[in-house]
PDB file of C-alpha atoms in Angstrom:
ATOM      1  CA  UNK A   1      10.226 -16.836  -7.745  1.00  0.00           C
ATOM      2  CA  UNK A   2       7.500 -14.707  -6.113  1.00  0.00           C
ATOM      3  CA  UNK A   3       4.371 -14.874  -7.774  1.00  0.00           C
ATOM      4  CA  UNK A   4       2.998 -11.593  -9.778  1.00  0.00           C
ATOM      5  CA  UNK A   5      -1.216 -11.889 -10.754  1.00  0.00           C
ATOM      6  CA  UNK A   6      -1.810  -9.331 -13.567  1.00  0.00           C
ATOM      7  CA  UNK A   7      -5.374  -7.963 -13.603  1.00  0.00           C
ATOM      8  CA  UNK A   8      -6.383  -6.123 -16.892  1.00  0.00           C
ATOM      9  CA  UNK A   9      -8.070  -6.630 -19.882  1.00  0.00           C
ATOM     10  CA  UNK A  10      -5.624  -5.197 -21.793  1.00  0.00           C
ATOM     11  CA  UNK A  11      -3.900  -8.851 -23.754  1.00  0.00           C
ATOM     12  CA  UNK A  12      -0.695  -6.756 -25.343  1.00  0.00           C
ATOM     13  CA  UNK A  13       0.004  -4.998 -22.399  1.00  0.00           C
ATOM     14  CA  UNK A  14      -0.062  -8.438 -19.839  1.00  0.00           C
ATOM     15  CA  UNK A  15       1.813 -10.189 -22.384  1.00  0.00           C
ATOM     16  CA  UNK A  16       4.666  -7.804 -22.693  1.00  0.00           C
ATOM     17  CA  UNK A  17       4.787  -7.298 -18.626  1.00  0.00           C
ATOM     18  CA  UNK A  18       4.757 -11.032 -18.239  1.00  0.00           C
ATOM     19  CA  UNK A  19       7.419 -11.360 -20.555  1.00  0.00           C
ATOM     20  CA  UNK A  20       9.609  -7.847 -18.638  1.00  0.00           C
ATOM     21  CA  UNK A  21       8.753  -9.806 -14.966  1.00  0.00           C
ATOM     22  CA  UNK A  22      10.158 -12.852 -15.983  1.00  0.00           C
ATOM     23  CA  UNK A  23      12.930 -11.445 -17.003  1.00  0.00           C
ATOM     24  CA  UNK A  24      13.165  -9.562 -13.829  1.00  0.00           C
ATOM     25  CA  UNK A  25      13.053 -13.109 -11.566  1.00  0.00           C
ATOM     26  CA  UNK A  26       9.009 -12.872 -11.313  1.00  0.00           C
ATOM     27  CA  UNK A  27       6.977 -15.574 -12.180  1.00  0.00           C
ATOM     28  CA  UNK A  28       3.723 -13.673 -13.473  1.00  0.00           C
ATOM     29  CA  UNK A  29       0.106 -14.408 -14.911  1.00  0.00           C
ATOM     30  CA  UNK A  30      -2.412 -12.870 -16.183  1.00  0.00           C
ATOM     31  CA  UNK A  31      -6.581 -12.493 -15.944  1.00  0.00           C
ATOM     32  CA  UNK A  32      -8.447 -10.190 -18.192  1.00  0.00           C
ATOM     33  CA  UNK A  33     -11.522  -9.376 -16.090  1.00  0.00           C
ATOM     34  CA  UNK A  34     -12.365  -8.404 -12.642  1.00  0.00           C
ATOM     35  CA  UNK A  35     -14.246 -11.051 -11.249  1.00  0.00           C
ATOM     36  CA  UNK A  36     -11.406 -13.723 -12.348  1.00  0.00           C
ATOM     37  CA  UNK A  37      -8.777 -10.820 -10.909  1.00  0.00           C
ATOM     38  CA  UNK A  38     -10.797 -11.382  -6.949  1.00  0.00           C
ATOM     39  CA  UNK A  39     -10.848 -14.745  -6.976  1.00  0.00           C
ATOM     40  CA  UNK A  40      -7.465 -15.285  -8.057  1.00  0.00           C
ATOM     41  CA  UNK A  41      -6.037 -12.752  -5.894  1.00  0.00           C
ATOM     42  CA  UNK A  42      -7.772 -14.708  -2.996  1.00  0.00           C
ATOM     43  CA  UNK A  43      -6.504 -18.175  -3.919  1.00  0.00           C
ATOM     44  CA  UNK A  44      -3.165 -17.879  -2.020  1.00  0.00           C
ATOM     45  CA  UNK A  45      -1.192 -18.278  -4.820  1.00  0.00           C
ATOM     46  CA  UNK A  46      -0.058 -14.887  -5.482  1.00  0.00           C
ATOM     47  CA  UNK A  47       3.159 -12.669  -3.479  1.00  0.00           C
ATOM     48  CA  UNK A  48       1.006  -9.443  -5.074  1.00  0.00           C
ATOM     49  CA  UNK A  49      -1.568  -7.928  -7.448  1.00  0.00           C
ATOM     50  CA  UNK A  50      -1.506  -5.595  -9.872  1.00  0.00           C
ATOM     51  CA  UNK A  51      -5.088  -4.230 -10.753  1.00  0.00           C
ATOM     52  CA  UNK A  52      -5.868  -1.973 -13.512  1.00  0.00           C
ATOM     53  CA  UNK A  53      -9.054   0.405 -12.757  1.00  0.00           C
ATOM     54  CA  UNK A  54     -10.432   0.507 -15.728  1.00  0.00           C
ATOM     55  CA  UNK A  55     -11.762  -2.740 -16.603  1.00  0.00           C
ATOM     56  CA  UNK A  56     -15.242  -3.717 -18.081  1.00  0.00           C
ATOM     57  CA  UNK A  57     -18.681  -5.402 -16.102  1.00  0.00           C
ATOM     58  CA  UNK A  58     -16.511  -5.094 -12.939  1.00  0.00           C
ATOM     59  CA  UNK A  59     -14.071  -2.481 -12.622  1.00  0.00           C
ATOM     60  CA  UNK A  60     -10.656  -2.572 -10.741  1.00  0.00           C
ATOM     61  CA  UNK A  61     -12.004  -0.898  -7.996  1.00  0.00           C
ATOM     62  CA  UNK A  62     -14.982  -3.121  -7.204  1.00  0.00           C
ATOM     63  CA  UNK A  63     -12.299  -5.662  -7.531  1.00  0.00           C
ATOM     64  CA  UNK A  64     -10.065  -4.231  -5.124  1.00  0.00           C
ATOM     65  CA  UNK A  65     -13.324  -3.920  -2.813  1.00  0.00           C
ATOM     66  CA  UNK A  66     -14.254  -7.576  -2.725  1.00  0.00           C
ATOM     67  CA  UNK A  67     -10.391  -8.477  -2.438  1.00  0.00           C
ATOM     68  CA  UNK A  68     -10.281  -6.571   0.576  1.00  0.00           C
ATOM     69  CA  UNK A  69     -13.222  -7.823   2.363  1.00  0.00           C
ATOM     70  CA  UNK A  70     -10.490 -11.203   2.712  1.00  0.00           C
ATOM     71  CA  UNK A  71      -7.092 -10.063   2.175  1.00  0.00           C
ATOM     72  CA  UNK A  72      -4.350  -8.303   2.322  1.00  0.00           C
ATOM     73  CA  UNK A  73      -2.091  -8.985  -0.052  1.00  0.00           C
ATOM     74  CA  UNK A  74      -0.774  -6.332  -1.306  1.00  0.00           C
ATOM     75  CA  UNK A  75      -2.212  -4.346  -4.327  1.00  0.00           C
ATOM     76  CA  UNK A  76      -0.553  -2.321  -6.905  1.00  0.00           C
ATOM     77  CA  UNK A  77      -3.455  -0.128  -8.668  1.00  0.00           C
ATOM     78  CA  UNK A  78      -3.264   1.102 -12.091  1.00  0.00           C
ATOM     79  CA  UNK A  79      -5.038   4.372 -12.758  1.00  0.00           C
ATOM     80  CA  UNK A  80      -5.415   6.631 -15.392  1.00  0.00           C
ATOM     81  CA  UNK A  81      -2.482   9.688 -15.934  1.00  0.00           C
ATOM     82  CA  UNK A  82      -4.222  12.982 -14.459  1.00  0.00           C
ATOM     83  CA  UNK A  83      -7.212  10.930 -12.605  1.00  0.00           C
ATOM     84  CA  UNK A  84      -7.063  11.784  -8.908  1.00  0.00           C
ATOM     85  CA  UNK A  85     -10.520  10.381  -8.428  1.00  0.00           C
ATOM     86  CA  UNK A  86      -9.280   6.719  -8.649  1.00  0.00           C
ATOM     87  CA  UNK A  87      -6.215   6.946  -7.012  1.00  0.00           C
ATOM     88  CA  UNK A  88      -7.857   8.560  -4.122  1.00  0.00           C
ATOM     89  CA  UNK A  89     -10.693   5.950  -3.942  1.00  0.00           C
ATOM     90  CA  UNK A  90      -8.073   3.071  -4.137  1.00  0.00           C
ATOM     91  CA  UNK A  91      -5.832   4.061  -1.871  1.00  0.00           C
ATOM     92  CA  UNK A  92      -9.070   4.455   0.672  1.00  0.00           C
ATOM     93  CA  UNK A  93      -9.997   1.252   0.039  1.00  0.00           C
ATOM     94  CA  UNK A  94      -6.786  -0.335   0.860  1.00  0.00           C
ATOM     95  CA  UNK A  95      -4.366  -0.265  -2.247  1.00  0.00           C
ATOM     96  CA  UNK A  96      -0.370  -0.479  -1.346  1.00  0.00           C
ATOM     97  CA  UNK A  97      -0.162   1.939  -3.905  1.00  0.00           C
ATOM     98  CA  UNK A  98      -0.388   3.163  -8.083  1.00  0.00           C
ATOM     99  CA  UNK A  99       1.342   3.788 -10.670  1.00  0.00           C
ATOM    100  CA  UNK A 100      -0.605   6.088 -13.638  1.00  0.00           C
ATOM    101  CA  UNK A 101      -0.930   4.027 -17.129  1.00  0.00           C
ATOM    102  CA  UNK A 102       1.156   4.386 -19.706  1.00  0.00           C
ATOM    103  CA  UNK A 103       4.273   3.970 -17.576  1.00  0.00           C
ATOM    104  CA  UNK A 104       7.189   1.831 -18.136  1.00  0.00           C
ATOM    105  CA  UNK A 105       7.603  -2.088 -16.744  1.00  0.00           C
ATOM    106  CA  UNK A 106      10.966  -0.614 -15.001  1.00  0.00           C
ATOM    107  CA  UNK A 107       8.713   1.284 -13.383  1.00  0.00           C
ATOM    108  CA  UNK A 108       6.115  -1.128 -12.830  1.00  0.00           C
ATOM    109  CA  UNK A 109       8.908  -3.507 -11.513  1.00  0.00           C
ATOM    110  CA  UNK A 110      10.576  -0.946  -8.836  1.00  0.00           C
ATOM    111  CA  UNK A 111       6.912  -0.212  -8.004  1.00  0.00           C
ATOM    112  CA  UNK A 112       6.698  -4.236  -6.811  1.00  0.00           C
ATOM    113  CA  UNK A 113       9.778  -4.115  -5.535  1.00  0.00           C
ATOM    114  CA  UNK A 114       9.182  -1.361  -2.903  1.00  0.00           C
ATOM    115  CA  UNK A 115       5.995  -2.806  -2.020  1.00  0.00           C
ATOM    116  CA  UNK A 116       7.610  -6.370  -1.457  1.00  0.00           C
ATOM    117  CA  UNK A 117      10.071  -4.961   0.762  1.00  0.00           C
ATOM    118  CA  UNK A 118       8.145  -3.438   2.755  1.00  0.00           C
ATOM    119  CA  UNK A 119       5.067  -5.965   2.993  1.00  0.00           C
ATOM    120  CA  UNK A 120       7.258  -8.994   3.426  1.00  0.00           C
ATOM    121  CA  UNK A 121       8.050 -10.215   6.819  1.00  0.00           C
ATOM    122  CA  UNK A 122      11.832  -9.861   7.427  1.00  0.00           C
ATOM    123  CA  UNK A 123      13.814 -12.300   9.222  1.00  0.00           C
ATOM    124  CA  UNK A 124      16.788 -10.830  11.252  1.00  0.00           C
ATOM    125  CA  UNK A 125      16.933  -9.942  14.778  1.00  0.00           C
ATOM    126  CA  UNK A 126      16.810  -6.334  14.272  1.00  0.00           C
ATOM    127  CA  UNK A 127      13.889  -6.184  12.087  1.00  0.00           C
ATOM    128  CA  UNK A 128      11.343  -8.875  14.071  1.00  0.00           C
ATOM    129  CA  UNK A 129      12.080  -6.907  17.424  1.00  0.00           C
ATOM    130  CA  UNK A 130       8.554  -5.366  18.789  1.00  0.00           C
ATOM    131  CA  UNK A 131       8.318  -1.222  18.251  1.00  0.00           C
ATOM    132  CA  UNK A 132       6.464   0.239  21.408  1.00  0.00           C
ATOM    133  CA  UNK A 133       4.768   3.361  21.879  1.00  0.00           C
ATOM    134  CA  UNK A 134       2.924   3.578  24.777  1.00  0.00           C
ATOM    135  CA  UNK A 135      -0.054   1.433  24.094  1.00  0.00           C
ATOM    136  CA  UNK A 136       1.099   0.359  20.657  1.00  0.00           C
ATOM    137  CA  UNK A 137       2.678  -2.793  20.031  1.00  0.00           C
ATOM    138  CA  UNK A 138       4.161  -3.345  16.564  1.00  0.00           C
ATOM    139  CA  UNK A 139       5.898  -6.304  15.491  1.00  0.00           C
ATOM    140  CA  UNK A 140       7.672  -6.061  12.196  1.00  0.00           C
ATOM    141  CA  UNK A 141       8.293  -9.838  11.850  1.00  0.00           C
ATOM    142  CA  UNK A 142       5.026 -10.590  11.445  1.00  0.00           C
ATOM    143  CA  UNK A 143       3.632  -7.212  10.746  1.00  0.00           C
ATOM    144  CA  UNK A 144       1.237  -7.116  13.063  1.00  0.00           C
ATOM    145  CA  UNK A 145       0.153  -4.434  15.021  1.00  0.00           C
ATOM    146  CA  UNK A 146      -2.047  -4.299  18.682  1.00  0.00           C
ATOM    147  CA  UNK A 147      -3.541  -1.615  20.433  1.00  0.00           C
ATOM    148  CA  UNK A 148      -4.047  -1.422  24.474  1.00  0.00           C
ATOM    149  CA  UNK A 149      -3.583  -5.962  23.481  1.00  0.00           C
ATOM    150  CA  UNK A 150      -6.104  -5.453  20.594  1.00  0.00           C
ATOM    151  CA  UNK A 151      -5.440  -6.719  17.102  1.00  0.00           C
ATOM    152  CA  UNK A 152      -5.565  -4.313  14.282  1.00  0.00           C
ATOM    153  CA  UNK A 153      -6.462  -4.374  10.700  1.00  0.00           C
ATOM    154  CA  UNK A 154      -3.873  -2.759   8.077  1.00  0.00           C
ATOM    155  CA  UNK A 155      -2.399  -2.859   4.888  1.00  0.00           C
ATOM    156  CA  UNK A 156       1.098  -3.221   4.462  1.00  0.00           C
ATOM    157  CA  UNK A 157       1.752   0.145   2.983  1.00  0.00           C
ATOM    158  CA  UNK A 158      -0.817   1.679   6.856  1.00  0.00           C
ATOM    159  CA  UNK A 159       2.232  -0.662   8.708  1.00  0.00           C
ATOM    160  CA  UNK A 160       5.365   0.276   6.940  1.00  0.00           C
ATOM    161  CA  UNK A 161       4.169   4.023   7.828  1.00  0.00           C
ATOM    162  CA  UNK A 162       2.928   3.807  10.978  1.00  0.00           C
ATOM    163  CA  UNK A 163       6.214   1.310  12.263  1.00  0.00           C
ATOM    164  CA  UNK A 164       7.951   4.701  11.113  1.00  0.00           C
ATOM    165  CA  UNK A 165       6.088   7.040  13.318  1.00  0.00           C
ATOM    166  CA  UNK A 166       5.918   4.963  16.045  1.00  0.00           C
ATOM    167  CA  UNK A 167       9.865   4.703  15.622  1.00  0.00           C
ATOM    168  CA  UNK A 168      10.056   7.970  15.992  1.00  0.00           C
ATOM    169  CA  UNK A 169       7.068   8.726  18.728  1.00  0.00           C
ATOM    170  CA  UNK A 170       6.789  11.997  19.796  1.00  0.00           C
ATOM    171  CA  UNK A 171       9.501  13.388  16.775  1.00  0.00           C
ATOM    172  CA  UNK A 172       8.235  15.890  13.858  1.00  0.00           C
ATOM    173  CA  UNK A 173       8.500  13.348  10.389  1.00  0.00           C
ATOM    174  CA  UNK A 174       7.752  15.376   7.248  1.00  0.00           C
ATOM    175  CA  UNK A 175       5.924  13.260   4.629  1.00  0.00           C
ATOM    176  CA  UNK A 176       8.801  13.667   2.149  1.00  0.00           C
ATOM    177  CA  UNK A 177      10.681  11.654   4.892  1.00  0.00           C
ATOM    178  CA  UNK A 178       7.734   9.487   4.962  1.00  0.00           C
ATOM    179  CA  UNK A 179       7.327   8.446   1.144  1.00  0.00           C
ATOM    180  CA  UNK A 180      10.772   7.945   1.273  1.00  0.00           C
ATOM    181  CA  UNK A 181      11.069   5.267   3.886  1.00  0.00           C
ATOM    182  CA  UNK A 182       7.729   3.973   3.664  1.00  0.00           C
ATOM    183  CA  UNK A 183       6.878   4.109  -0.352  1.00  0.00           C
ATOM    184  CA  UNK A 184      10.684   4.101  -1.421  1.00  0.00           C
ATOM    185  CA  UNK A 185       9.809   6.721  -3.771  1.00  0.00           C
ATOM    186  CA  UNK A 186       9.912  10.712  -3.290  1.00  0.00           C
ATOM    187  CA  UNK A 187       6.610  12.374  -3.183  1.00  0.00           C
ATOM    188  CA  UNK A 188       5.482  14.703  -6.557  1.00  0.00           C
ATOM    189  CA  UNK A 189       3.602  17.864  -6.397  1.00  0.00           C
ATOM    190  CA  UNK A 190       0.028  17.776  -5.604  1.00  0.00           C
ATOM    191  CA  UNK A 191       0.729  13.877  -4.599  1.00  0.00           C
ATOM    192  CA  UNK A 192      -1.875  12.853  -1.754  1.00  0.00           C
ATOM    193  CA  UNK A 193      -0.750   8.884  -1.064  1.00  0.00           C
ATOM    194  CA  UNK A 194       0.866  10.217   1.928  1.00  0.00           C
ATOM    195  CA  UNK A 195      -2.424  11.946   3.548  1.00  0.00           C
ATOM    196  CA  UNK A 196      -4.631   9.288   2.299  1.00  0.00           C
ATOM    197  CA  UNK A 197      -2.954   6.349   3.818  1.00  0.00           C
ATOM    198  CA  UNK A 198      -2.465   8.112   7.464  1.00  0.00           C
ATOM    199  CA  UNK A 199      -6.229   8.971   7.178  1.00  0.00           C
ATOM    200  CA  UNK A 200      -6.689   5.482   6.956  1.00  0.00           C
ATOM    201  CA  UNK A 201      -4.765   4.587   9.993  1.00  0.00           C
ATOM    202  CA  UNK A 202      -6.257   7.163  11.912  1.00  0.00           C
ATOM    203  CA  UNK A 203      -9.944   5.633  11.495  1.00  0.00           C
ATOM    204  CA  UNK A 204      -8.667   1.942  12.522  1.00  0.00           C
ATOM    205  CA  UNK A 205      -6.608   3.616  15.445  1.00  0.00           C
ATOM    206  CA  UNK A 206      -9.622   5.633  17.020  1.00  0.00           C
ATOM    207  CA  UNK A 207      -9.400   8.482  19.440  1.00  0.00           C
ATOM    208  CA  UNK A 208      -7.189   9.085  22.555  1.00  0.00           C
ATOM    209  CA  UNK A 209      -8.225   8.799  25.586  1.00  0.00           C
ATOM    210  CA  UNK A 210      -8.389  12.791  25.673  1.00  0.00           C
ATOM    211  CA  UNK A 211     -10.555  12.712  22.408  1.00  0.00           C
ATOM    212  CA  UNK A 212      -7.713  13.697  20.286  1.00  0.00           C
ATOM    213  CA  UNK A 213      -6.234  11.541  17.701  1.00  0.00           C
ATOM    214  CA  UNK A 214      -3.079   9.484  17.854  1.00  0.00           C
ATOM    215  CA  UNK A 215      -1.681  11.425  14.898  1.00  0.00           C
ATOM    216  CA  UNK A 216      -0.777  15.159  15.086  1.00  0.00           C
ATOM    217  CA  UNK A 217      -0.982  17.140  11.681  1.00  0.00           C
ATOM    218  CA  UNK A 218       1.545  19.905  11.174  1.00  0.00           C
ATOM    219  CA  UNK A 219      -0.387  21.299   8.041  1.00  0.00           C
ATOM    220  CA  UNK A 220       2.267  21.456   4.692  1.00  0.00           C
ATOM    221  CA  UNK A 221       5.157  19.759   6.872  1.00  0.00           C
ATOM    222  CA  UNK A 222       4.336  15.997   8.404  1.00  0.00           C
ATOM    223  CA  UNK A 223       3.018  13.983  10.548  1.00  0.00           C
ATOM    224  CA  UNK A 224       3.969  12.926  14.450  1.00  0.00           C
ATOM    225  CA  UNK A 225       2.800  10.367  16.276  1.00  0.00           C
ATOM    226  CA  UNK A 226       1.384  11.402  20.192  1.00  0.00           C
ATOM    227  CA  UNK A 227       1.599   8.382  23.156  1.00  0.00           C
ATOM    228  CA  UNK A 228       2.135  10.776  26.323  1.00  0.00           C
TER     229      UNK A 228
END
């Protein structure tokens, strides 16, 4: 049973969830403060996290800082409905992804789900084989990614996107497309995960050697990833 750490302050809500996940084949806990929610998430005991922003002394999102300075497991934020502000700032900082409070443990659960699928190493043939674009080396079994033979840093949601990309190297993907394959969810109106994340990836990826950036912008359609 993979291992679920609850991190909010809210008692009724982490008992009914733990109760739902269990249920659901998760074996779940819970911590009620931020502080308990970092070093938890950093004990190696967990599969994944799920962090509620709004939290008292420290909030989720000084939570999801420290976590981040150590790890990356992956991170399931909980935000308010409507608050764009900490979805943003989460997703910056390295969150998997959200889901906006109140919403349903179905939801909650599919959320996981997604996330696991695409953050846990998978073990056929097909899947472990290296993706190569030019001087990008990705290798899905062990989701790591290296640049002209140098390591680098990202999330598991930054990998499952950019694996797609560099799939598709040189090819026009729309970020509909994108949250699709990536997220396993369609994108809503006025959603930004999409943008945020391949902002993200641009900053660890750096410049071409021409100055441009690896990523190509087609404003209101996608995203396409340049190695000529």
């Amino acid at each position: 049973m993979l291992k679920v750490l609850l991190v909010d302050d809210d008692r009724e809500l982490t008992a009914l969830l733990i109760e739902y996940l269990a249920q659901e084949g998760f074996d779940a806990r819970a911590v009620h403060n931020g502080a308990d929610g970092v070093a938890a998430a950093l004990s190696g005991e967990h599969a994944i996290v799920v962090l509620d922003v709004m939290m008292p002394r420290l909030s989720g999102i000084e939570a999801l800082r420290r976590i981040r300075q150590a790890s990356r497991i992956p991170v399931l934020m909980l935000t308010a409905r409507g608050d764009n502000i900490d979805r943003i700032t989460g997703l910056d900082l390295g969150a998997d992804d959200y889901v906006p409070k109140p919403c349903t443990p179905g939801e909650l659960v599919a959320r996981l789900r997604a996330i696991l699928r695409r953050t846990q190493p998978q073990p056929t043939m097909a899947a472990t084989a290296s993706v190569e674009a030019g001087p990008l080396v990705l290798s899905p079994g062990s989701r790591s990614v290296t640049l002209h033979g140098q390591p680098l840093d990202l999330t598991g949601t930054e990998f499952s996107l950019l694996e797609i990309l560099a799939r598709d190297a040189g090819r026009l993907i729309s970020k509909q497309d994108l949250s699709q394959r990536a997220l396993g969810h369609p994108l809503t109106p006025f959603d930004r995960r999409i943008d945020v994340h391949i902002s993200s990836i641009r900053q660890k990826l750096g410049q071409r050697d021409d100055g441009h950036s690896w990523i190509l912008t087609v404003r209101g359609v996608g995203y396409q990833l340049v190695v000529d």
